[in-house]
Coordinates of C-alpha atoms in Angstrom, one line a residue:
Chain A
M951 CA 0.0 0.0 0.0
P952 CA 1.4 3.5 -0.8
T953 CA 2.7 5.4 2.2
I954 CA 2.7 9.1 3.2
L955 CA 5.4 9.7 5.8
T956 CA 5.6 12.7 8.1
H957 CA 8.8 13.7 9.9
V958 CA 8.1 14.8 13.4
P959 CA 11.0 16.8 15.1
V960 CA 11.1 16.6 18.9
S961 CA 12.1 19.2 21.4
G962 CA 12.3 18.5 25.1
G963 CA 10.5 15.2 24.5
T964 CA 7.6 16.9 22.9
P965 CA 6.6 16.7 19.2
N966 CA 6.8 19.9 17.2
R967 CA 3.3 21.5 16.9
T968 CA 3.7 22.3 13.2
A969 CA 4.6 18.6 12.6
L970 CA 1.4 17.5 14.2
E971 CA -0.5 19.9 11.9
A972 CA 1.3 18.4 8.9
L973 CA 0.7 14.9 10.2
T974 CA -3.0 15.7 10.4
R975 CA -3.0 16.7 6.8
A976 CA -1.0 13.6 5.8
R977 CA -3.6 11.5 7.5
Q978 CA -6.4 13.1 5.5
I979 CA -4.5 12.4 2.3
A980 CA -3.9 8.8 3.4
T981 CA -7.6 8.3 4.1
E982 CA -8.7 9.9 0.8
N983 CA -6.3 7.7 -1.2
G984 CA -6.4 4.5 0.8
W985 CA -2.7 5.0 1.7
T986 CA -0.8 4.2 4.9
C987 CA -0.1 7.1 7.3
A988 CA 3.4 6.8 8.7
A989 CA 5.7 9.1 10.8
S990 CA 9.4 9.3 11.6
V991 CA 11.1 10.5 14.8
V992 CA 14.8 11.1 14.9
A993 CA 16.0 12.0 18.4
P994 CA 18.3 10.9 21.2
E995 CA 15.3 8.9 22.6
A996 CA 12.8 8.5 19.8
S997 CA 10.7 5.6 21.0
G998 CA 8.6 7.3 23.7
V999 CA 7.5 10.1 21.3
A1000 CA 6.9 7.5 18.6
E1001 CA 4.1 5.9 20.6
S1002 CA 2.3 9.2 21.1
L1003 CA 1.9 9.8 17.4
G1004 CA -0.7 7.0 17.0
A1005 CA -3.2 9.5 18.5
Y1006 CA -2.7 11.7 15.3
G1007 CA -3.2 8.7 13.0
A1008 CA 0.3 7.4 12.4
E1009 CA -0.1 3.6 11.8
T1010 CA 3.6 3.0 11.6
V1011 CA 6.4 5.1 13.2
Y1012 CA 10.0 4.8 12.2
A1013 CA 12.1 5.7 15.3
V1014 CA 15.9 6.4 15.0
S1015 CA 17.4 6.9 18.5
D1016 CA 21.0 8.0 18.7
A1017 CA 23.1 10.3 20.8
A1018 CA 24.3 12.0 17.6
F1019 CA 21.0 13.9 17.5
E1020 CA 21.8 15.7 20.8
Q1021 CA 24.0 18.1 18.7
P1022 CA 22.3 20.3 16.2
L1023 CA 24.4 19.1 13.2
N1024 CA 22.9 18.2 9.9
A1025 CA 24.9 15.2 8.6
P1026 CA 23.5 12.5 10.9
V1027 CA 20.0 13.8 10.4
V1028 CA 20.3 13.6 6.7
D1029 CA 21.7 10.0 7.0
A1030 CA 18.9 9.0 9.4
L1031 CA 16.1 10.4 7.2
E1032 CA 17.6 8.8 4.1
Q1033 CA 17.5 5.4 5.9
V1034 CA 13.9 5.9 7.1
I1035 CA 12.8 6.9 3.6
R1036 CA 14.6 4.0 1.9
E1037 CA 12.9 1.6 4.4
A1038 CA 9.4 3.2 4.2
E1039 CA 9.4 3.9 0.4
P1040 CA 6.8 6.7 0.8
E1041 CA 5.2 8.5 -2.1
I1042 CA 5.3 11.8 -0.2
V1043 CA 7.4 12.9 2.8
V1044 CA 6.0 15.8 4.8
F1045 CA 8.0 18.0 7.1
P1046 CA 7.2 21.0 9.4
S1047 CA 9.1 24.1 8.1
T1048 CA 11.5 24.6 11.0
E1049 CA 15.1 25.8 10.9
G1050 CA 16.2 22.3 11.6
V1051 CA 14.2 21.0 8.6
K1052 CA 15.4 23.8 6.3
D1053 CA 18.9 22.8 7.2
V1054 CA 18.5 19.2 5.8
I1055 CA 15.7 19.1 3.2
G1056 CA 17.9 20.3 0.3
A1057 CA 20.6 17.8 0.9
L1058 CA 18.1 15.0 1.5
A1059 CA 16.3 15.8 -1.8
Q1060 CA 19.6 15.8 -3.7
R1061 CA 20.6 12.5 -2.1
L1062 CA 17.3 10.8 -2.9
G1063 CA 16.9 12.4 -6.4
A1064 CA 13.6 13.7 -5.0
P1065 CA 11.9 17.0 -5.9
A1066 CA 11.1 19.2 -3.0
L1067 CA 8.4 21.9 -2.4
P1068 CA 9.5 23.9 0.7
D1069 CA 7.4 26.1 2.9
V1070 CA 4.0 25.4 1.4
S1071 CA 0.7 26.7 2.8
A1072 CA -1.4 23.9 1.3
F1073 CA -0.7 20.7 -0.6
S1074 CA -2.4 17.7 -2.2
A1075 CA -1.4 14.4 -3.7
T1076 CA -1.8 14.2 -7.5
A1077 CA -1.6 11.2 -9.9
S1078 CA 2.1 12.0 -10.6
G1079 CA 3.3 13.7 -7.5
V1080 CA 2.2 16.7 -5.4
S1081 CA 0.5 20.1 -6.1
A1082 CA 0.9 22.8 -3.6
T1083 CA 0.6 26.5 -2.9
R1084 CA 3.6 28.5 -1.7
P1085 CA 3.9 32.1 -0.5
V1086 CA 6.5 33.9 -2.7
M1087 CA 8.0 37.4 -3.0
A1088 CA 7.9 37.9 0.8
A1089 CA 4.4 36.4 0.9
K1090 CA 3.0 39.2 -1.4
F1091 CA 1.8 36.5 -3.8
R1092 CA 1.0 32.8 -3.8
A1093 CA 2.5 30.5 -6.4
D1094 CA 0.8 27.3 -7.5
V1095 CA 3.5 24.7 -7.9
E1096 CA 3.6 21.1 -9.1
A1097 CA 6.3 18.5 -8.5
E1098 CA 6.5 15.3 -10.5
A1099 CA 7.9 12.4 -8.6
P1100 CA 10.5 10.4 -10.6
E1101 CA 10.4 6.6 -10.5
G1102 CA 11.4 5.3 -7.1
A1103 CA 11.7 8.6 -5.3
P1104 CA 9.1 10.5 -3.1
V1105 CA 8.2 14.2 -3.3
L1106 CA 9.4 16.2 -0.2
V1107 CA 7.1 18.9 1.2
S1108 CA 7.6 21.2 4.1
V1109 CA 4.6 22.9 5.6
R1110 CA 4.4 26.4 7.1
A1111 CA 3.2 26.8 10.7
G1112 CA -0.6 27.3 11.0
S1113 CA -1.4 26.0 7.5
Y1114 CA -3.5 23.1 9.0
T1115 CA -5.0 22.4 12.4
A1116 CA -3.7 19.5 14.4
E1117 CA -6.5 17.2 15.3
E1118 CA -6.3 13.8 17.0
A1119 CA -7.7 10.9 14.9
S1120 CA -10.9 9.2 16.1
G1121 CA -10.5 5.5 17.0
A1122 CA -6.7 5.6 16.5
G1123 CA -4.7 2.7 18.0
A1124 CA -1.2 2.3 19.1
P1125 CA 1.2 2.5 16.1
E1126 CA 3.6 -0.1 15.1
V1127 CA 7.0 1.3 16.0
I1128 CA 9.9 0.2 13.8
D1129 CA 13.3 1.0 15.4
I1130 CA 16.1 1.8 13.0
A1131 CA 19.8 1.9 14.1
L1132 CA 21.6 4.9 12.7
A1133 CA 24.3 4.0 10.2
T1134 CA 26.5 7.1 9.8
D1135 CA 29.7 7.2 7.9
A1136 CA 32.0 8.8 10.4
S1137 CA 33.6 10.8 7.6
S1138 CA 30.3 12.5 7.1
L1139 CA 30.5 14.1 10.5
K1140 CA 32.8 16.8 9.4
Q1141 CA 31.3 19.7 11.2
T1142 CA 31.9 20.1 14.9
L1143 CA 29.6 22.0 17.2
R1144 CA 31.6 24.3 19.4
E1145 CA 28.8 25.9 21.5
V1146 CA 25.2 27.0 21.6
V1147 CA 25.5 30.7 22.1
S1148 CA 22.1 31.5 23.3
A1149 CA 19.0 29.5 23.8
A1150 CA 15.5 30.6 24.4
G1151 CA 15.4 30.4 28.2
G1152 CA 12.2 29.6 30.1
G1153 CA 9.3 31.3 28.3
V1154 CA 7.0 29.8 25.7
D1155 CA 8.4 28.5 22.4
L1156 CA 7.5 30.9 19.6
S1157 CA 6.6 28.4 17.0
D1158 CA 4.4 26.4 19.4
A1159 CA 2.7 29.4 21.0
T1160 CA -1.0 30.1 20.6
V1161 CA -0.5 33.7 21.6
V1162 CA 2.4 35.8 20.5
V1163 CA 3.3 39.4 21.6
A1164 CA 5.7 40.9 19.1
A1165 CA 7.7 44.0 19.6
G1166 CA 8.8 46.5 17.0
R1167 CA 10.8 49.7 16.7
G1168 CA 8.2 51.5 18.9
V1169 CA 9.5 49.4 21.8
R1170 CA 12.7 51.4 22.0
D1171 CA 13.9 50.9 25.5
E1172 CA 13.9 48.9 28.7
A1173 CA 10.6 50.4 29.8
G1174 CA 8.9 49.4 26.5
R1175 CA 10.4 45.9 26.8
D1176 CA 9.1 45.6 30.3
L1177 CA 5.5 46.4 29.1
V1178 CA 5.8 43.8 26.3
Q1179 CA 6.9 41.2 28.9
Q1180 CA 4.0 42.1 31.2
L1181 CA 1.5 41.7 28.2
A1182 CA 3.1 38.4 27.4
D1183 CA 2.8 37.3 31.0
V1184 CA -0.8 38.1 31.4
T1185 CA -1.8 36.4 28.1
G1186 CA 0.6 33.4 28.4
A1187 CA 2.3 34.5 25.2
A1188 CA 5.6 33.9 23.6
I1189 CA 7.6 37.0 22.7
G1190 CA 8.5 37.8 19.1
A1191 CA 10.3 40.7 17.6
S1192 CA 10.8 42.6 14.3
R1193 CA 14.3 42.7 12.8
A1194 CA 14.8 46.3 13.9
V1195 CA 14.6 45.6 17.6
V1196 CA 16.7 42.4 17.2
E1197 CA 19.4 44.6 15.6
M1198 CA 19.1 47.1 18.4
G1199 CA 19.9 44.2 20.8
L1200 CA 16.6 44.6 22.7
F1201 CA 15.5 41.1 21.8
P1202 CA 17.4 37.9 21.0
P1203 CA 17.8 36.8 17.3
E1204 CA 15.7 33.7 17.8
A1205 CA 12.7 36.0 18.5
Q1206 CA 12.8 37.4 15.0
I1207 CA 9.6 36.9 13.0
G1208 CA 9.4 37.5 9.3
Q1209 CA 10.8 36.4 5.9
T1210 CA 14.2 36.0 7.4
G1211 CA 13.2 34.7 10.8
K1212 CA 10.4 32.6 12.0
V1213 CA 6.9 32.1 10.6
V1214 CA 4.3 32.0 13.3
A1215 CA 0.5 31.5 13.1
P1216 CA -0.9 31.8 16.6
D1217 CA -4.6 32.3 17.5
L1218 CA -3.8 35.8 18.8
Y1219 CA -0.9 38.1 17.7
F1220 CA -0.2 41.4 19.3
A1221 CA 2.0 43.6 17.1
V1222 CA 3.3 46.3 19.5
G1223 CA 5.1 49.3 17.9
I1224 CA 5.5 47.3 14.6
S1225 CA 5.1 49.3 11.4
G1226 CA 4.4 46.2 9.3
A1227 CA 7.1 46.0 6.6
I1228 CA 6.4 43.2 4.1
Q1229 CA 9.3 41.2 5.4
H1230 CA 7.7 41.1 8.9
V1231 CA 4.1 40.6 7.7
A1232 CA 5.4 37.6 5.6
G1233 CA 6.0 35.8 8.9
M1234 CA 2.8 36.5 10.8
T1235 CA 0.0 37.1 8.4
G1236 CA -1.4 33.6 9.0
S1237 CA -2.3 34.6 12.6
R1238 CA -6.0 34.2 13.3
T1239 CA -6.6 37.4 15.2
I1240 CA -4.1 40.3 14.9
V1241 CA -4.1 43.3 17.3
A1242 CA -1.9 46.2 16.2
I1243 CA -0.9 49.0 18.5
N1244 CA 1.0 51.8 16.8
K1245 CA 1.1 55.6 17.1
D1246 CA 1.3 56.0 13.3
A1247 CA -2.3 55.7 12.0
D1248 CA -0.9 55.1 8.5
A1249 CA 1.4 52.2 9.5
P1250 CA 0.8 49.3 7.1
I1251 CA 0.4 46.8 10.0
F1252 CA -3.2 48.2 10.3
D1253 CA -4.0 46.8 6.8
V1254 CA -3.6 43.2 8.2
A1255 CA -4.9 43.9 11.7
T1256 CA -8.2 42.6 13.0
Y1257 CA -8.2 45.3 15.7
G1258 CA -6.1 48.4 15.8
I1259 CA -5.4 51.0 18.4
V1260 CA -3.7 54.1 17.3
G1261 CA -1.6 55.4 20.2
D1262 CA 1.7 55.3 22.0
L1263 CA 2.4 51.9 23.5
H1264 CA 3.4 53.4 26.8
A1265 CA -0.1 54.9 27.1
V1266 CA -2.0 52.0 25.6
L1267 CA -0.3 48.9 27.2
P1268 CA -0.7 49.6 31.0
P1269 CA -4.5 49.9 30.9
L1270 CA -4.7 47.0 28.4
I1271 CA -2.6 44.7 30.7
E1272 CA -4.9 45.7 33.6
A1273 CA -8.0 45.0 31.6
L1274 CA -6.7 41.6 30.5
R1275 CA -5.8 40.8 34.1
D1276 CA -9.3 41.8 35.2
A1277 CA -10.9 39.6 32.5
K1278 CA -8.9 36.6 33.6
A1279 CA -9.7 37.1 37.3
Chain B
M1228 CA 41.3 30.9 0.8
R1229 CA 39.6 30.7 -2.6
F1230 CA 35.9 31.5 -2.3
A1231 CA 33.2 30.7 -4.9
V1232 CA 30.1 32.8 -4.3
C1233 CA 26.9 31.7 -6.1
I1234 CA 24.8 34.8 -6.8
N1235 CA 21.5 35.4 -8.4
Q1236 CA 19.4 38.1 -9.9
V1237 CA 15.8 38.6 -8.6
P1238 CA 12.9 41.0 -9.2
D1239 CA 13.0 43.8 -6.6
V1240 CA 10.4 42.5 -4.1
A1241 CA 9.8 46.1 -2.9
A1242 CA 8.9 47.4 -6.5
P1243 CA 5.2 47.5 -7.6
S1244 CA 4.0 44.1 -8.9
Q1245 CA 0.6 42.4 -9.5
V1246 CA -1.0 39.2 -10.7
R1247 CA -2.7 39.4 -14.0
D1248 CA -4.4 36.3 -15.6
G1249 CA -2.5 34.1 -13.2
Q1250 CA 0.8 35.5 -14.1
L1251 CA 3.2 37.7 -12.1
V1252 CA 3.6 41.1 -13.6
L1253 CA 6.6 43.2 -12.4
D1254 CA 5.4 46.7 -13.2
A1255 CA 8.8 48.4 -13.1
G1256 CA 10.7 45.3 -14.3
R1257 CA 13.4 46.2 -11.8
V1258 CA 15.9 43.5 -11.0
V1259 CA 18.6 43.4 -8.3
L1260 CA 21.3 41.3 -6.8
D1261 CA 19.5 39.1 -4.4
A1262 CA 19.9 40.4 -0.8
Y1263 CA 21.0 37.1 0.7
A1264 CA 23.5 36.6 -2.1
A1265 CA 24.8 40.1 -1.5
S1266 CA 25.5 39.1 2.1
A1267 CA 27.4 36.0 0.9
V1268 CA 29.6 38.3 -1.4
E1269 CA 30.2 40.7 1.5
A1270 CA 31.2 37.8 3.8
A1271 CA 33.7 36.5 1.3
L1272 CA 35.2 39.9 0.7
V1273 CA 35.6 40.5 4.5
L1274 CA 37.5 37.2 4.9
K1275 CA 39.6 37.9 1.8
E1276 CA 40.5 41.4 3.2
A1277 CA 41.5 39.9 6.5
S1278 CA 43.4 36.8 5.4
G1279 CA 44.0 37.0 1.7
G1280 CA 42.5 34.9 -1.1
E1281 CA 40.3 35.3 -4.1
V1282 CA 36.6 35.7 -4.6
D1283 CA 35.0 34.2 -7.7
V1284 CA 31.3 34.7 -8.4
V1285 CA 29.1 32.5 -10.5
L1286 CA 25.6 33.1 -11.7
V1287 CA 23.0 31.0 -13.6
G1288 CA 20.5 33.1 -15.5
P1289 CA 19.6 34.9 -18.7
E1290 CA 21.9 37.2 -20.6
K1291 CA 20.6 40.4 -18.9
A1292 CA 21.7 39.0 -15.5
S1293 CA 25.3 39.9 -16.5
E1294 CA 24.7 43.3 -14.9
T1295 CA 24.4 41.5 -11.5
I1296 CA 27.8 39.8 -12.0
R1297 CA 29.2 43.3 -12.6
K1298 CA 27.6 44.5 -9.4
A1299 CA 29.4 41.8 -7.4
L1300 CA 32.7 42.6 -9.2
A1301 CA 32.2 46.3 -8.4
M1302 CA 31.8 45.3 -4.7
G1303 CA 35.2 43.7 -4.9
A1304 CA 34.9 40.1 -6.3
D1305 CA 37.9 39.1 -8.5
S1306 CA 36.2 37.3 -11.4
G1307 CA 32.9 36.0 -12.6
T1308 CA 31.3 33.2 -14.5
H1309 CA 27.9 33.5 -16.2
L1310 CA 26.2 30.2 -17.0
V1311 CA 23.7 31.6 -19.5
T1312 CA 20.2 30.1 -19.9
D1313 CA 16.7 31.5 -20.5
A1314 CA 15.1 28.2 -19.4
E1315 CA 12.8 28.1 -16.4
L1316 CA 14.8 26.1 -13.9
D1317 CA 13.9 24.4 -10.6
S1318 CA 16.4 24.2 -7.7
A1319 CA 17.8 20.8 -8.7
A1320 CA 18.4 22.0 -12.3
V1321 CA 20.3 25.1 -11.0
V1322 CA 22.3 22.8 -8.7
R1323 CA 23.3 20.5 -11.6
L1324 CA 24.7 23.5 -13.5
L1325 CA 26.5 25.0 -10.5
A1326 CA 28.0 21.6 -9.5
D1327 CA 29.3 21.0 -13.0
H1328 CA 31.0 24.3 -12.9
L1329 CA 32.4 24.1 -9.4
R1330 CA 33.3 20.5 -9.2
D1331 CA 36.9 20.9 -10.2
G1332 CA 37.3 24.6 -9.4
G1333 CA 39.6 24.2 -6.5
H1334 CA 37.6 26.4 -4.2
D1335 CA 38.1 26.2 -0.4
A1336 CA 34.7 27.6 0.4
V1337 CA 31.4 27.9 -1.5
L1338 CA 29.1 30.7 -0.2
L1339 CA 25.6 31.5 -1.2
G1340 CA 22.4 33.1 0.1
K1341 CA 20.3 30.9 2.4
Q1342 CA 17.3 31.4 0.1
S1343 CA 16.3 33.5 -2.9
Q1344 CA 14.3 36.7 -2.2
D1345 CA 11.7 35.9 -4.9
T1346 CA 10.9 32.2 -4.3
D1347 CA 12.0 32.0 -0.6
A1348 CA 12.7 28.3 -1.3
G1349 CA 16.1 27.8 0.3
L1350 CA 17.0 24.4 -1.3
V1351 CA 20.0 25.2 -3.4
G1352 CA 22.6 25.4 -0.6
G1353 CA 22.0 21.9 0.9
M1354 CA 21.5 20.4 -2.6
L1355 CA 24.8 21.9 -3.9
A1356 CA 26.7 20.7 -0.8
E1357 CA 25.4 17.2 -1.3
A1358 CA 26.1 17.3 -5.0
L1359 CA 29.7 18.4 -4.3
A1360 CA 30.0 16.1 -1.3
L1361 CA 30.9 19.1 1.0
P1362 CA 30.1 19.5 4.7
Y1363 CA 27.9 22.6 5.0
V1364 CA 26.2 25.0 7.4
T1365 CA 23.0 26.8 6.6
N1366 CA 21.5 30.1 7.8
A1367 CA 24.8 31.7 8.9
V1368 CA 24.6 34.9 10.8
G1369 CA 28.3 35.1 11.4
L1370 CA 31.5 33.9 9.7
A1371 CA 35.1 33.9 10.6
Q1372 CA 38.2 32.1 9.5
E1373 CA 40.8 30.2 11.6
A1374 CA 43.5 28.8 9.3
D1375 CA 41.8 26.1 7.2
T1376 CA 38.5 26.2 9.2
L1377 CA 35.5 28.4 8.8
V1378 CA 33.9 29.2 12.1
V1379 CA 30.2 29.7 11.4
T1380 CA 27.5 31.1 13.7
R1381 CA 24.2 29.9 12.6
Q1382 CA 20.7 30.8 13.7
G1383 CA 18.9 27.6 14.7
D1384 CA 15.4 27.0 16.0
K1385 CA 16.2 27.8 19.7
G1386 CA 19.5 29.7 19.7
Q1387 CA 22.7 30.4 17.9
E1388 CA 25.1 27.6 17.3
V1389 CA 28.8 28.0 16.6
I1390 CA 30.1 25.4 14.2
A1391 CA 33.6 24.7 13.0
L1392 CA 33.5 23.7 9.4
P1393 CA 36.6 22.3 7.8
T1394 CA 37.3 23.4 4.3
P1395 CA 36.4 22.7 1.6
G1396 CA 32.9 23.4 2.9
L1397 CA 29.7 25.3 2.0
V1398 CA 27.9 28.0 3.9
T1399 CA 24.5 29.6 3.2
C1400 CA 24.2 33.2 4.5
S1401 CA 21.4 35.1 6.1
N1402 CA 20.9 38.7 5.3
D1403 CA 21.2 39.3 9.1
M1404 CA 24.9 38.6 8.7
N1405 CA 26.3 42.0 7.5
D1406 CA 25.6 45.1 5.6
P1407 CA 26.7 44.5 2.0
R1408 CA 28.9 47.3 0.8
I1409 CA 27.6 49.6 -2.0
P1410 CA 30.1 49.8 -4.9
N1411 CA 32.0 53.1 -5.1
L1412 CA 33.2 54.7 -8.4
K1413 CA 36.6 53.1 -8.1
G1414 CA 35.0 49.7 -7.7
I1415 CA 32.7 50.2 -10.6
M1416 CA 35.6 51.3 -12.9
A1417 CA 37.7 48.4 -11.8
S1418 CA 34.9 45.9 -12.4
K1419 CA 35.0 46.7 -16.1
R1420 CA 38.5 45.2 -16.3
K1421 CA 37.8 42.0 -14.4
P1422 CA 37.4 38.7 -16.2
V1423 CA 33.9 37.3 -16.8
E1424 CA 33.6 33.9 -18.5
T1425 CA 30.3 33.4 -20.3
K1426 CA 29.1 29.8 -21.0
A1427 CA 25.8 28.8 -22.7
V1428 CA 24.3 25.9 -20.7
E1429 CA 21.2 23.8 -21.0
A1430 CA 18.7 22.8 -18.3
S1431 CA 17.9 19.2 -17.7
G1432 CA 15.4 17.2 -15.6
V1433 CA 13.1 20.0 -14.4
R1434 CA 10.5 18.4 -12.1
V1435 CA 9.1 21.3 -10.2
K1436 CA 7.0 23.8 -12.2
T1437 CA 5.1 26.9 -11.2
T1438 CA 1.7 26.8 -12.9
G1439 CA 0.3 30.2 -11.8
Y1440 CA 0.2 33.0 -9.3
A1441 CA -2.6 34.4 -7.2
N1442 CA -3.0 37.1 -4.6
P1443 CA -3.0 35.9 -1.0
P1444 CA -6.5 35.6 0.5
S1445 CA -7.4 39.0 1.8
R1446 CA -8.2 39.5 5.4
E1447 CA -11.5 41.0 6.6
P1448 CA -11.1 44.7 7.0
G1449 CA -10.1 45.4 10.6
K1450 CA -11.7 47.6 13.2
T1451 CA -10.1 50.6 14.9
V1452 CA -10.8 50.8 18.6
D1453 CA -10.7 54.4 19.7
G1454 CA -11.8 56.8 22.3
D1455 CA -10.5 59.6 24.6
E1456 CA -10.0 57.4 27.7
P1457 CA -7.2 54.7 27.4
A1458 CA -8.8 52.5 30.1
A1459 CA -12.1 52.5 28.1
V1460 CA -10.3 51.7 24.9
A1461 CA -8.5 48.8 26.6
R1462 CA -11.7 47.4 28.0
E1463 CA -13.4 47.6 24.6
L1464 CA -10.5 45.7 23.0
V1465 CA -10.7 43.0 25.6
R1466 CA -14.5 42.8 25.1
L1467 CA -14.0 42.3 21.3
L1468 CA -11.2 39.8 21.8
A1469 CA -13.5 37.8 24.2
D1470 CA -16.9 38.1 22.6
E1471 CA -16.3 38.7 18.9
A1472 CA -12.9 37.1 18.1
R1473 CA -13.1 34.5 20.9
A1474 CA -9.4 34.8 21.1
I1475 CA -9.1 35.1 24.9

């Protein structure tokens, strides 16, 4: 039976949320076409997470456990995914569009002779491969693209956060877990990780967050940053940032949202002091409800906002934080 | 160190453009050196200025893209190669052409943008590294050289990672890496005397095709919440978020 395989990256023992969204879509395609829905987990300890993917409809999970995956280096991941794909022989391999996936999908496609459609917002199986929609030109437009699978190779697809909704499958059982031992050519491990310079400490992971508070140039100092933190605390939000304030050093680079940084699609997005340059909007326009707070009434962020408040964030945020606190009480 | 920098010409994403009959129409027809590729050129020039070496640029594209090679030469690159084709290529087809050119080029490092500004696909770097059997690092935000090793700072999902990459190796560059220099008059004059090799090439095995373009789905027009009293404005927004948007 043909197979659709979804790769599920794991962080802190938890499956990536966008991967569960992608797995849900893969399960729909499997059901429509009478295919098998499979998943892969490549992690230091893959088996525990593998079991949990049955709830999302994975009938088979390929688990590659190896200490090599403790380091964020691409060579062993490409090797592991190649092994899984050669074993599973899928028609389509689906990935979440994370930085880790962006780091390996090109090399993997080349090694397998597989066409790849990265960063899609929608995709379907066709008789000869995959058709998909991709945001292009900093998400100003959408391109309809088609990939034709060559004999014996799958089509690789990576899916943007928020493109689909993760839903557990009804009546799903425990998946069959197939353990695969990593076979890595030692000579392929040519890069050496020296250090991880900064890591998102505490807080909520931006790409998994359902609420995001993002700061822009209007948040120009410590006092502004403190207000953003308070708004994030009261809403349980992860904190994002525009490129401008990352360059100012007010927020860490991993908080950057946009064409260059992360793509987020939370239920609720607060754009605080963000003007709305196309490069930023490219990374957040999939958010369900957008609140924009900016003192410039002509700022382009208001074109995409669900609700807008024209005003200085130092005046707007304190009563807003208080009103949200009251609403929660 | 000998650097090969793969560059590309893209439509200016900031220039007016529209979709007409499913096709992308670039009103001004303005094309530029891709911003990520420009960062890769700048990174190579900085290392060359610090430790010596040579910077060769290579571009796949139609005849008119030669102006983009001249731009990189005016920034300070030493030589250029233009692999000329009018064909519509996918990432794998571009990589076959680049790999054929670079395979025996004797470069210590291959640098390129992490993605292209128009397609935002980001496949070419990893594909090219695999085709050339080179270790690679993607999404670099910093690059330094220690003898025969490139020390690359990359932006990962959760933080920045510092990776020692032995050469020959390949690095894809973010536009957060540096501010690419703007060519000065001396650079522009010098670029006219620098060698550019032009080679006609043919595409093969294109499997990914763009069949049309559309505007993104438009969002419902938003509501401005206003009033004289900030506390009342805040309460009204919270009410809308709770009752109308059901977002809190």
